[in-house]
Coordinates of C-alpha atoms in Angstrom, one line a residue:
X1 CA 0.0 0.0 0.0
X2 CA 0.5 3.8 -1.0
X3 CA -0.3 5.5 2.3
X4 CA -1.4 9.0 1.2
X5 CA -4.2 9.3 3.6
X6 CA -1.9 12.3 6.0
X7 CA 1.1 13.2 6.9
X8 CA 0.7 11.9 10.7
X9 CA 1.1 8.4 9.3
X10 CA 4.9 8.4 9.4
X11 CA 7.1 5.9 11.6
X12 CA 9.9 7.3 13.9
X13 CA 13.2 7.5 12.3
X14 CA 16.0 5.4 13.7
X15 CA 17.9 8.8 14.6
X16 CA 14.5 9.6 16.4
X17 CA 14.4 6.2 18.3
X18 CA 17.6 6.3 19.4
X19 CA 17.2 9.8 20.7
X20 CA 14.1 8.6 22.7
X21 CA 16.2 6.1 24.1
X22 CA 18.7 8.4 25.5
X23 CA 16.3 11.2 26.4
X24 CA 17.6 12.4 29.9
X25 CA 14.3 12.4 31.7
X26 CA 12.4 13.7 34.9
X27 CA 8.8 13.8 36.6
X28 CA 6.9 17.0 34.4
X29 CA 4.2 17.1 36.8
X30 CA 6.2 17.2 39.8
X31 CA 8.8 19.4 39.0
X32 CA 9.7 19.1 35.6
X33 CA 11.5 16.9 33.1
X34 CA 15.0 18.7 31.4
X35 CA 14.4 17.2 27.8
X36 CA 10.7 18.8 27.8
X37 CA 11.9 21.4 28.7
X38 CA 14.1 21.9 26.3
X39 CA 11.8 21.2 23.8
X40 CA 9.2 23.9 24.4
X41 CA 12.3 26.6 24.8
X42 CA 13.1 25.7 21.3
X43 CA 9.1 26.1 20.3
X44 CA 9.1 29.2 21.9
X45 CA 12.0 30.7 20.1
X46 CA 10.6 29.3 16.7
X47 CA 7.3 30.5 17.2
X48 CA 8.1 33.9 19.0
X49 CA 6.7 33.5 22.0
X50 CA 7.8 33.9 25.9
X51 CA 7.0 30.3 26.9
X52 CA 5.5 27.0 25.6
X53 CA 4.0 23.9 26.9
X54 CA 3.9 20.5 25.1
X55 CA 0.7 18.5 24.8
X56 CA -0.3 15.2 23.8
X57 CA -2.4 16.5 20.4
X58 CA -3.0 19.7 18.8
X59 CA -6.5 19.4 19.5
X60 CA -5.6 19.7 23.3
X61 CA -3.4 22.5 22.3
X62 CA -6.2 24.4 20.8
X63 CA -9.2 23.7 23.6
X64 CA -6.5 24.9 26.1
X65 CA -6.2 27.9 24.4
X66 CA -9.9 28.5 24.1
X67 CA -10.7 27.5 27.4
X68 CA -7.8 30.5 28.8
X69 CA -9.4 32.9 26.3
X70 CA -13.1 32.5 26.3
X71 CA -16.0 33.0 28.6
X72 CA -19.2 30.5 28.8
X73 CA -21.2 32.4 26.5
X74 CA -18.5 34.3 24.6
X75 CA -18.4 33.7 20.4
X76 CA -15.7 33.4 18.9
X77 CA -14.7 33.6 15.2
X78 CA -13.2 31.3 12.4
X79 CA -12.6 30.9 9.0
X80 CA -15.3 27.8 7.6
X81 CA -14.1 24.4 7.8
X82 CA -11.8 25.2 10.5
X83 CA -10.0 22.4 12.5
X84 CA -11.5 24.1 15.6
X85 CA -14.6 24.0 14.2
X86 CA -15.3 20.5 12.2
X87 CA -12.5 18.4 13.8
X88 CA -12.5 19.2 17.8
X89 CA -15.9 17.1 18.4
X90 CA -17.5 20.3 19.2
X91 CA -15.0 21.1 22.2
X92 CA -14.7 24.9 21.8
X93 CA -18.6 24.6 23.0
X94 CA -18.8 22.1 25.5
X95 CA -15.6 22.5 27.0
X96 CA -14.7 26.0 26.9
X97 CA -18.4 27.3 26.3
X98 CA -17.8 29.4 23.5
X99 CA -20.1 29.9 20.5
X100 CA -18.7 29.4 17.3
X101 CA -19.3 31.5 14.0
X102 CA -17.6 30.5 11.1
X103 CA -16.4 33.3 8.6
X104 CA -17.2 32.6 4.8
X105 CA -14.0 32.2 2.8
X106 CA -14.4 35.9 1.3
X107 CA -10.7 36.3 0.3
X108 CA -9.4 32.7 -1.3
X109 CA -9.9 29.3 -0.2
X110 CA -9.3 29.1 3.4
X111 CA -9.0 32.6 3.5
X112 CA -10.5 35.7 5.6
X113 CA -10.7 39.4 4.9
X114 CA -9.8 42.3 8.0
X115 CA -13.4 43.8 7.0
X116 CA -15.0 40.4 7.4
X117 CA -13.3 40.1 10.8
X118 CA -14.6 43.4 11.8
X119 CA -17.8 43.3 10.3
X120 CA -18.7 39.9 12.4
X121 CA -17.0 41.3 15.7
X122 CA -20.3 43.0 16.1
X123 CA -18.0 45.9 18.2
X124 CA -21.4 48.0 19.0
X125 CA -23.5 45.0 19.4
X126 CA -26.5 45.9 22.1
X127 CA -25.6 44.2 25.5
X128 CA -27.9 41.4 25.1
X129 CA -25.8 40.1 22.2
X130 CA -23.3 37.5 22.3
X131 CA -19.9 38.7 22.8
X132 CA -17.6 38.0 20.6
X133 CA -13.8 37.9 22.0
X134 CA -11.7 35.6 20.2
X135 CA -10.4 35.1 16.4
X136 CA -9.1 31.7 15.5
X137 CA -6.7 31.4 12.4
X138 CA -5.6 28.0 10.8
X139 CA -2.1 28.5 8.5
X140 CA -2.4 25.6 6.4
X141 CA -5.8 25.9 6.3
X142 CA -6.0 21.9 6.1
X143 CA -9.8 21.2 4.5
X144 CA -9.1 24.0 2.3
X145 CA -6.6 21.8 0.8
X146 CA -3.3 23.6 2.7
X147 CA -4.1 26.9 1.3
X148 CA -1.5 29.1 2.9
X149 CA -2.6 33.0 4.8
X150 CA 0.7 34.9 4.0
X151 CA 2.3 37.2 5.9
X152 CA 0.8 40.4 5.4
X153 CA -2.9 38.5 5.4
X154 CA -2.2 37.7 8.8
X155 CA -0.7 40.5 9.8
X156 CA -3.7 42.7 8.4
X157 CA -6.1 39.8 10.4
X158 CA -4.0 40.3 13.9
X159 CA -4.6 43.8 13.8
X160 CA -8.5 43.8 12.5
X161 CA -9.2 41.7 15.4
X162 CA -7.1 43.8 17.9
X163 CA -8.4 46.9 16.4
X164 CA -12.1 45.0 16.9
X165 CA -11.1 44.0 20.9
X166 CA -10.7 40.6 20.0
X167 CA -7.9 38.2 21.2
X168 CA -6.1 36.0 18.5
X169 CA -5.4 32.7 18.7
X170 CA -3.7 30.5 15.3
X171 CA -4.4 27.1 14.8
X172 CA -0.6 26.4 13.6
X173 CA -0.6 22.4 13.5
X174 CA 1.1 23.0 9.7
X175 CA 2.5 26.6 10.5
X176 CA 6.0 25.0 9.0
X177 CA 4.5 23.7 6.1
X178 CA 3.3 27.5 5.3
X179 CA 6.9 28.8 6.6
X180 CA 8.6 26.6 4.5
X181 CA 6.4 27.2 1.5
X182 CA 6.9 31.2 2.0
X183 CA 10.7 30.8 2.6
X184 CA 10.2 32.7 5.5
X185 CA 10.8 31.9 9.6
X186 CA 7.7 30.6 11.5
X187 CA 7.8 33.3 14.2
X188 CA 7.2 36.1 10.8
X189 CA 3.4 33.7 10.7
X190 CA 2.7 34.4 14.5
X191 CA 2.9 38.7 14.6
X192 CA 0.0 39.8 16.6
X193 CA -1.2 36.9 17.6
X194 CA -2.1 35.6 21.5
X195 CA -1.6 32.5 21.2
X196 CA -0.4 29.6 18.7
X197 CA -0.5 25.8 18.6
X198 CA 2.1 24.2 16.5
X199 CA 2.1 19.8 15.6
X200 CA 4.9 18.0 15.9
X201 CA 3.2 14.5 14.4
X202 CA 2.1 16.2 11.3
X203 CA 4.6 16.2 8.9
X204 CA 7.8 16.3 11.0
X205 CA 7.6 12.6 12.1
X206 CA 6.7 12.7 15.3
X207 CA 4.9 10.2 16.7
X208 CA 2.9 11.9 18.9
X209 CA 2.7 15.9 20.7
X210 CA 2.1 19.6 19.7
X211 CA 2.7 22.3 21.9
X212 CA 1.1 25.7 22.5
X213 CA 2.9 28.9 22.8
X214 CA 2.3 32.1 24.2
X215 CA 3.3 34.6 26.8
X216 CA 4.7 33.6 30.2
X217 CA 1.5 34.3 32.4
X218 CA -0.9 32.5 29.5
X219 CA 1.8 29.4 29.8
X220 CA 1.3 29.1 33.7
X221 CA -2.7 28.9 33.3
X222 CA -1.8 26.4 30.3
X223 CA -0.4 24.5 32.3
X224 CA -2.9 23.9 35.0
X225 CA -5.7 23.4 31.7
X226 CA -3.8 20.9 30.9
X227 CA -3.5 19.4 33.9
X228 CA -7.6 19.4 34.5
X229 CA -7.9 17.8 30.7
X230 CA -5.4 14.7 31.6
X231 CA -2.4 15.9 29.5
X232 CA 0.3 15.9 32.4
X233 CA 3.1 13.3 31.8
X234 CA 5.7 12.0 34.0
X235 CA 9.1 11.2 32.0
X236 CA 8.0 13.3 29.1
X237 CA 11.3 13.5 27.8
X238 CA 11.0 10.0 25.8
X239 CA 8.2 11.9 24.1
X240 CA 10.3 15.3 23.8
X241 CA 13.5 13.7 22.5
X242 CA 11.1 12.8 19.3
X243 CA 9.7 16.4 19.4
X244 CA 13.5 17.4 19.3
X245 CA 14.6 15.5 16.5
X246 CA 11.0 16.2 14.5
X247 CA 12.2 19.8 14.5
X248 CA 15.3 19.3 12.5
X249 CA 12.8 18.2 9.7
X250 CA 11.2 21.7 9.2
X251 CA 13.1 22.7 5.8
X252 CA 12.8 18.8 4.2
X253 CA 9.2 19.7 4.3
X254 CA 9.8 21.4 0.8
X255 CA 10.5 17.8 -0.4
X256 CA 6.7 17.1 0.6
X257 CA 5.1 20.0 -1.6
X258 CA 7.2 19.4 -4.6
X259 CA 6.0 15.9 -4.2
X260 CA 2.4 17.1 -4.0
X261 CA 3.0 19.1 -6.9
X262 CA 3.9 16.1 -9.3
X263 CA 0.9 13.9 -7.4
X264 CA -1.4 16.6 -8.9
X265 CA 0.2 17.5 -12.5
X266 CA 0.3 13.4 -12.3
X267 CA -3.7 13.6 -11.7
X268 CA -4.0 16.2 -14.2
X269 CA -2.6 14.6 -17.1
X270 CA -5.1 11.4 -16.1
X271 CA -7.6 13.6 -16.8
X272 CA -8.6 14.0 -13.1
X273 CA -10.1 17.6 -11.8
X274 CA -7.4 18.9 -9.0
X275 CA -6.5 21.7 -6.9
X276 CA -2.9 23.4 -7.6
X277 CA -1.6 22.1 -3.8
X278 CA 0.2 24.7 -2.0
X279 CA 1.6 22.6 0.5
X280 CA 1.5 19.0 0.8
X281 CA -2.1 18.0 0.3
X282 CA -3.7 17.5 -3.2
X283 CA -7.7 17.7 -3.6
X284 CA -8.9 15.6 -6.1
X285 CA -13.1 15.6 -6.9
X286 CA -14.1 12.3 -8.9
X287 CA -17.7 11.7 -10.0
X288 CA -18.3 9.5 -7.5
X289 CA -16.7 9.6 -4.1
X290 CA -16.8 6.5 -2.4
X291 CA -16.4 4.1 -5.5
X292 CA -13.6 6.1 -6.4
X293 CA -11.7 5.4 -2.8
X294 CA -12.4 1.9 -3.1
X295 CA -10.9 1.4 -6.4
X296 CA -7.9 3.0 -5.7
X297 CA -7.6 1.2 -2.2
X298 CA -8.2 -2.0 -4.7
X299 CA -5.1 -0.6 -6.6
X300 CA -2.7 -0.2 -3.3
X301 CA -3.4 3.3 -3.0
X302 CA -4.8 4.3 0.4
X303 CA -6.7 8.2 0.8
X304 CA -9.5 9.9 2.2
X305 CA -12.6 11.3 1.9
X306 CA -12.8 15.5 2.5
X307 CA -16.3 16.7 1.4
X308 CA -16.6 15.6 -1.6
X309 CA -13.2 15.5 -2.7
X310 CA -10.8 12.9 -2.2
X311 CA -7.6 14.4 -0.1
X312 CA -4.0 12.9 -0.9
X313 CA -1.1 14.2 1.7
X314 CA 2.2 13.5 1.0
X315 CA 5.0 12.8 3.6
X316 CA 8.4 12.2 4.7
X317 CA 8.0 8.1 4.7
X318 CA 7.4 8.3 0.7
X319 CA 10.1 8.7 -2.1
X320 CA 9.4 10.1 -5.3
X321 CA 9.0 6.3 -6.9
X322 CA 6.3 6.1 -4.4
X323 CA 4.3 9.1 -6.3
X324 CA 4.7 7.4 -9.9
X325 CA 3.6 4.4 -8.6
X326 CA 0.7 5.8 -7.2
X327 CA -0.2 7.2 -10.5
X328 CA 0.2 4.0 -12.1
X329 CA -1.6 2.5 -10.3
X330 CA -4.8 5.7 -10.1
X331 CA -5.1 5.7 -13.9
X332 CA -6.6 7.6 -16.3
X333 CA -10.1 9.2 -15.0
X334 CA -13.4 7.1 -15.8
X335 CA -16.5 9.1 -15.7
X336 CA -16.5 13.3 -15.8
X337 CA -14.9 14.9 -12.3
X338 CA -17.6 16.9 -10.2
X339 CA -15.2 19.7 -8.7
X340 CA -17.9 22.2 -7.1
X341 CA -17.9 25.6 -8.6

């Protein structure tokens, strides 16, 4: 099998086994394990933060953010087909009691406008409106196909929503993917924002962890959220060594998108109706979804389902024979594609 179903299917390296082997270690909980910390030092400067905090999954790393930022009752805003929105089981709601209002993609795929920010941040609302206090970002935006916000989007976001009295907060599980693909540091995609959770399994090779960055006093009360949610670990550091390791994989995530490139020009020429990826993830819309995933899974291909598209991500566990293979083995289109205007 082809596995192009995402980039968290990966398998530790050797150099990332053997540093998990070694990790010097310590009780986190108690009072703190040296490789973990070491780790979320090294977020922090990436990211351009004060502090950071590892956790088990992004998802974790965003509802902790939520739950320091928002209020029960509180809105909060996001672009449509957010992670935080379609991917979190609802969490942003029913664990930190905010009410979600997703943003129509008024300037690209996966993309806000500033006026679209302000408009919906309702600034001279009557007082028996909902509040709305908190902007969430996503750079990739992943069900957008890895569409990329660039740097003077996000900038002109940040300060819409400051201007508007909102806090920020950026879903950053593939901000390296859209650092990388910009040629530009990771901390240039985090101006102006409050908060930012970065993934360390998607793409990089970790096997599992994100972490959430922020300012000192936001990484304190992290801390104790993740504590109430069941995310504290004792000897971390087995977990961090891999984090460590992951991070030296940032720039071979080029390798991914030009990979991704070839999948869809590949797709293209087979007569197949595909997005131009940005990133690492290709869209592809067939005429018929599901019959469509099970031929290719017949043919050794393995993907899956977004809307109704089927979503290819490539990785750092395939080699550029893998991606002709795969193409081989795809074939020409059958029946007309049914990409929606």
């Amino acid at each position: 099998m082809i596995d192009l179903r995402s980039d968290t299917v990966t398998r530790p390296s050797k150099r990332m086994r053997e540093a998990m082997a070694a990790a010097e270690v310590g009780d986190d909980v108690l009072d703190g394990d040296p490789t973990m910390a070491a780790l979320q030092d090294r977020v922090a400067e990436l990211v351009g933060t004060e502090a950071a905090l590892w956790t088990p999954s992004g998802s974790m790393g965003n509802i902790i953010a939520m739950m320091a930022h928002l209020k029960r009752g509180d809105a909060f805003l996001a672009p449509a087909g957010a992670h935080v929105l379609d991917a979190e089981l609802g969490t942003p709601a029913w664990l930190a009691g905010g009410m979600p209002r997703p943003l129509p993609h008024d300037a690209g795929p996966g993309r806000i406008s500033p006026d679209a920010v302000v408009r919906a941040a309702g600034k001279d609302a009557p007082y028996y409106a909902l509040r709305t206090t908190l902007l969430c970002l996503e750079n990739t935006h992943m069900s957008a196909g890895g569409t990329v916000t660039e740097v003077d989007q996000h900038a002109a976001l940040a300060a819409a929503a400051r201007d508007a009295g909102l806090t920020v907060h950026l879903d950053g599980a593939r901000l390296w993917h859209a650092a990388v693909a910009l040629g530009l540091p990771p901390a240039a995609l985090t101006v102006g924002v409050d908060t930012v959770q970065v993934c360390l399994s998607k793409g990089l090779g970790a096997p599992v962890g994100s972490v959430v960055a922020g300012s000192a006093e936001f990484i304190a009360e992290a801390r104790r959220l993740r504590k109430m949610l069941g995310g504290g670990v004792r000897q971390g550091g087995v977990l961090a060594a891999a984090g460590l390791v992951a991070l030296d994989n940032i720039e071979r995530l080029a390798e991914d998108h030009v990979r991704a490139a070839r999948l869809a020009s590949g797709l293209a020429e087979r007569g197949w109706q595909v997005n131009e990826p940005a990133t690492n993830i290709v869209l592809m819309w067939p005429a018929d979804l599901s019959s469509t995933l099970r031929r290719f899974e017949q043919a050794g291909v393995l993907a899956v389902p977004m809307g109704n598209a089927v979503r290819f991500v490539t990785h750092g566990d395939l080699t550029d024979a893998d991606i002709e293979t795969a193409l081989a083995r795809i074939g020409p289109v059958e029946a007309p594609s049914t990409r929606p205007a």
